[in-house]
Amino acid sequence: MNLRAAVDGFIAHLGTERGFSEHTVRSYGSDLAQLVAFASERGATQPGELDLELLRDWLWHSSQRGLAKSTLARRAAAVRSLTAWLARTNLSAADAASRLKAPKPDHYLPRVLTREQMDAILGIVAGRAISDDPVALRDCAIVELLYASALRVSELTGLDRGDVDQGRLTVRVMGKGSKERIVPFGVPARAAIDDYLRRGRPALAPDESAGSPLFVGARGGRLANRTVYTLVSTLLSGVPGTGPAGPHTLRHTAATHLLDGGADLRAVQEMLGHASLGTTQLYTHVSTERLKESYRIAHPRA
C-alpha cells in the first residue's frame, strides 16, 4: 500500500471508528494530503519511508509559508496520529512522529460580551420577532438557545425536534466525538422556542415529527451552519470589541457569565462538553481579567 492509499485509509478510520467530527476529519485530510505531496517530491511514496527528519522538514517548510502556530500544532497532531496508526496496523515498522514537536499555539482570551451588550442583542432579535415573520421567530430562538445553553453552532443545527424537552428545560446535544450530553436552558429561551414552533416553523417546514430538524432554512431543510454564522456576525458587527464575531462568541459569553455568577467550574465543563477541565479554565482567566479592568477603572487606589 502506498502512502496516499494509507492516508486515505487513516482518514476513513477517523470518521468511522474514532468518531471525529466532520470538521476535524476534513482538516486532517487536507493537512495529510499536503504531507503526501511533500513526501512524494522527496521520493517518499511508501508509509515506511516517512521518517522524523522528513516530518520535521515538512513542518519547517509550513512555518516558512507563514502558517499560524495553531495550524502547525494541528498538522503535528495529524501526523502523529497518522504514524501511530501506521505502526499499529503494521503498515510501518516504527512510529516516525512519536518525537515530533510543534510550536505551542498562541492562547488568546476569547471575545466575551458584557451582560448589557448581550441584553441589547437579545432585545434586537426579540423586537424583530414581534412581526411574526417566521425567519425572525427562528432567529430569536436560535440566539436565545445559543446563549442559554452555550452550544456550538454544529450542535445547534444538528438538533431535532425530539431533542428539546420544553417541560424539563433541557436539550439533548450530540457533541464532539459523538458524545451525547443533556444541557439546560432557561425560561426566556423556552418562550422563544415555543413562539418559533407555534408561529414560525410551520410556515417554513410542514414536517413536525420528532426526528425532523428543529431549525430549518427558508426552503424547509436543516439549517446550515453558515446561516447561523451570518446571523450572529451581523448582530455583533455593531458591538464594540475585538476578536471573532460569530456563534462561538455567544458560547464564550455564556460560559463566562455562568462563572461570573458563581457556577461550579466542573458543572460548566459538563455543560460545554469539554473533555479537559483545562479548556474550561480559560473562562476563569476571562473573569479575572474583567475583574482587574473593573478594579483599574473603579478603585481610587488602583
mmCIF file with all atom_site columns, C-alpha atoms in Angstrom, residues 69-140:
data_model
loop_
_atom_site.group_PDB
_atom_site.id
_atom_site.type_symbol
_atom_site.label_atom_id
_atom_site.label_alt_id
_atom_site.label_comp_id
_atom_site.label_asym_id
_atom_site.label_entity_id
_atom_site.label_seq_id
_atom_site.pdbx_PDB_ins_code
_atom_site.Cartn_x
_atom_site.Cartn_y
_atom_site.Cartn_z
_atom_site.occupancy
_atom_site.B_iso_or_equiv
_atom_site.pdbx_formal_charge
_atom_site.auth_seq_id
_atom_site.auth_comp_id
_atom_site.auth_asym_id
_atom_site.auth_atom_id
_atom_site.pdbx_PDB_model_num
ATOM 1  C CA . LYS A 1 69  ? 1.208   28.307 15.251 1.00 0.00 ? 69  LYS A CA 1
ATOM 2  C CA . SER A 1 70  ? -2.233  26.811 15.765 1.00 0.00 ? 70  SER A CA 1
ATOM 3  C CA . THR A 1 71  ? -2.156  25.385 12.222 1.00 0.00 ? 71  THR A CA 1
ATOM 4  C CA . LEU A 1 72  ? 1.337   23.967 12.754 1.00 0.00 ? 72  LEU A CA 1
ATOM 5  C CA . ALA A 1 73  ? 0.182   22.382 16.008 1.00 0.00 ? 73  ALA A CA 1
ATOM 6  C CA . ARG A 1 74  ? -2.784  20.801 14.233 1.00 0.00 ? 74  ARG A CA 1
ATOM 7  C CA . ARG A 1 75  ? -0.523  19.471 11.466 1.00 0.00 ? 75  ARG A CA 1
ATOM 8  C CA . ALA A 1 76  ? 1.801   17.949 14.044 1.00 0.00 ? 76  ALA A CA 1
ATOM 9  C CA . ALA A 1 77  ? -1.170  16.326 15.795 1.00 0.00 ? 77  ALA A CA 1
ATOM 10 C CA . ALA A 1 78  ? -2.454  14.973 12.478 1.00 0.00 ? 78  ALA A CA 1
ATOM 11 C CA . VAL A 1 79  ? 0.837   13.398 11.505 1.00 0.00 ? 79  VAL A CA 1
ATOM 12 C CA . ARG A 1 80  ? 1.420   11.969 14.998 1.00 0.00 ? 80  ARG A CA 1
ATOM 13 C CA . SER A 1 81  ? -1.983  10.285 14.819 1.00 0.00 ? 81  SER A CA 1
ATOM 14 C CA . LEU A 1 82  ? -1.193  9.013  11.325 1.00 0.00 ? 82  LEU A CA 1
ATOM 15 C CA . THR A 1 83  ? 2.188   7.457  12.117 1.00 0.00 ? 83  THR A CA 1
ATOM 16 C CA . ALA A 1 84  ? 0.866   5.893  15.339 1.00 0.00 ? 84  ALA A CA 1
ATOM 17 C CA . TRP A 1 85  ? -1.907  4.276  13.269 1.00 0.00 ? 85  TRP A CA 1
ATOM 18 C CA . LEU A 1 86  ? 0.561   3.135  10.597 1.00 0.00 ? 86  LEU A CA 1
ATOM 19 C CA . ALA A 1 87  ? 2.686   1.422  13.249 1.00 0.00 ? 87  ALA A CA 1
ATOM 20 C CA . ARG A 1 88  ? -0.352  -0.096 14.937 1.00 0.00 ? 88  ARG A CA 1
ATOM 21 C CA . THR A 1 89  ? -1.645  -1.561 11.672 1.00 0.00 ? 89  THR A CA 1
ATOM 22 C CA . ASN A 1 90  ? 1.829   -2.805 10.648 1.00 0.00 ? 90  ASN A CA 1
ATOM 23 C CA . LEU A 1 91  ? 1.947   -0.510 7.619  1.00 0.00 ? 91  LEU A CA 1
ATOM 24 C CA . SER A 1 92  ? 5.145   0.946  9.054  1.00 0.00 ? 92  SER A CA 1
ATOM 25 C CA . ALA A 1 93  ? 7.837   -0.640 11.191 1.00 0.00 ? 93  ALA A CA 1
ATOM 26 C CA . ALA A 1 94  ? 8.133   2.356  13.521 1.00 0.00 ? 94  ALA A CA 1
ATOM 27 C CA . ASP A 1 95  ? 6.158   5.365  14.723 1.00 0.00 ? 95  ASP A CA 1
ATOM 28 C CA . ALA A 1 96  ? 8.143   8.068  12.936 1.00 0.00 ? 96  ALA A CA 1
ATOM 29 C CA . ALA A 1 97  ? 6.418   11.062 14.552 1.00 0.00 ? 97  ALA A CA 1
ATOM 30 C CA . SER A 1 98  ? 6.481   9.895  18.165 1.00 0.00 ? 98  SER A CA 1
ATOM 31 C CA . ARG A 1 99  ? 9.148   12.522 18.954 1.00 0.00 ? 99  ARG A CA 1
ATOM 32 C CA . LEU A 1 100 ? 7.819   15.221 16.616 1.00 0.00 ? 100 LEU A CA 1
ATOM 33 C CA . LYS A 1 101 ? 7.188   18.543 18.311 1.00 0.00 ? 101 LYS A CA 1
ATOM 34 C CA . ALA A 1 102 ? 5.490   21.665 17.051 1.00 0.00 ? 102 ALA A CA 1
ATOM 35 C CA . PRO A 1 103 ? 5.321   25.197 18.473 1.00 0.00 ? 103 PRO A CA 1
ATOM 36 C CA . LYS A 1 104 ? 2.588   25.597 21.026 1.00 0.00 ? 104 LYS A CA 1
ATOM 37 C CA . PRO A 1 105 ? -0.272  27.673 19.661 1.00 0.00 ? 105 PRO A CA 1
ATOM 38 C CA . ASP A 1 106 ? -0.709  31.178 20.987 1.00 0.00 ? 106 ASP A CA 1
ATOM 39 C CA . HIS A 1 107 ? -3.525  31.386 23.519 1.00 0.00 ? 107 HIS A CA 1
ATOM 40 C CA . TYR A 1 108 ? -5.791  34.374 23.240 1.00 0.00 ? 108 TYR A CA 1
ATOM 41 C CA . LEU A 1 109 ? -8.583  35.217 25.606 1.00 0.00 ? 109 LEU A CA 1
ATOM 42 C CA . PRO A 1 110 ? -11.869 34.784 23.729 1.00 0.00 ? 110 PRO A CA 1
ATOM 43 C CA . ARG A 1 111 ? -14.169 37.652 22.921 1.00 0.00 ? 111 ARG A CA 1
ATOM 44 C CA . VAL A 1 112 ? -16.857 37.974 25.586 1.00 0.00 ? 112 VAL A CA 1
ATOM 45 C CA . LEU A 1 113 ? -19.815 40.338 25.612 1.00 0.00 ? 113 LEU A CA 1
ATOM 46 C CA . THR A 1 114 ? -20.937 42.221 28.689 1.00 0.00 ? 114 THR A CA 1
ATOM 47 C CA . ARG A 1 115 ? -24.358 41.473 30.118 1.00 0.00 ? 115 ARG A CA 1
ATOM 48 C CA . GLU A 1 116 ? -25.588 44.822 28.829 1.00 0.00 ? 116 GLU A CA 1
ATOM 49 C CA . GLN A 1 117 ? -24.354 44.035 25.304 1.00 0.00 ? 117 GLN A CA 1
ATOM 50 C CA . MET A 1 118 ? -25.960 40.600 25.425 1.00 0.00 ? 118 MET A CA 1
ATOM 51 C CA . ASP A 1 119 ? -29.245 42.067 26.649 1.00 0.00 ? 119 ASP A CA 1
ATOM 52 C CA . ALA A 1 120 ? -29.176 44.542 23.764 1.00 0.00 ? 120 ALA A CA 1
ATOM 53 C CA . ILE A 1 121 ? -28.679 41.766 21.188 1.00 0.00 ? 121 ILE A CA 1
ATOM 54 C CA . LEU A 1 122 ? -31.462 39.685 22.702 1.00 0.00 ? 122 LEU A CA 1
ATOM 55 C CA . GLY A 1 123 ? -33.663 42.774 22.603 1.00 0.00 ? 123 GLY A CA 1
ATOM 56 C CA . ILE A 1 124 ? -32.951 43.239 18.893 1.00 0.00 ? 124 ILE A CA 1
ATOM 57 C CA . VAL A 1 125 ? -33.946 39.690 17.905 1.00 0.00 ? 125 VAL A CA 1
ATOM 58 C CA . ALA A 1 126 ? -36.992 39.779 20.183 1.00 0.00 ? 126 ALA A CA 1
ATOM 59 C CA . GLY A 1 127 ? -38.099 43.039 18.593 1.00 0.00 ? 127 GLY A CA 1
ATOM 60 C CA . ARG A 1 128 ? -37.835 41.569 15.121 1.00 0.00 ? 128 ARG A CA 1
ATOM 61 C CA . ALA A 1 129 ? -39.845 38.509 16.177 1.00 0.00 ? 129 ALA A CA 1
ATOM 62 C CA . ILE A 1 130 ? -42.845 40.677 17.078 1.00 0.00 ? 130 ILE A CA 1
ATOM 63 C CA . SER A 1 131 ? -43.520 40.995 13.345 1.00 0.00 ? 131 SER A CA 1
ATOM 64 C CA . ASP A 1 132 ? -44.491 37.289 13.191 1.00 0.00 ? 132 ASP A CA 1
ATOM 65 C CA . ASP A 1 133 ? -42.009 36.801 10.357 1.00 0.00 ? 133 ASP A CA 1
ATOM 66 C CA . PRO A 1 134 ? -41.103 33.057 10.558 1.00 0.00 ? 134 PRO A CA 1
ATOM 67 C CA . VAL A 1 135 ? -37.391 33.690 9.942  1.00 0.00 ? 135 VAL A CA 1
ATOM 68 C CA . ALA A 1 136 ? -37.326 36.384 12.652 1.00 0.00 ? 136 ALA A CA 1
ATOM 69 C CA . LEU A 1 137 ? -39.032 33.988 15.081 1.00 0.00 ? 137 LEU A CA 1
ATOM 70 C CA . ARG A 1 138 ? -36.478 31.310 14.207 1.00 0.00 ? 138 ARG A CA 1
ATOM 71 C CA . ASP A 1 139 ? -33.536 33.685 14.594 1.00 0.00 ? 139 ASP A CA 1
ATOM 72 C CA . CYS A 1 140 ? -34.766 34.817 18.006 1.00 0.00 ? 140 CYS A CA 1
#
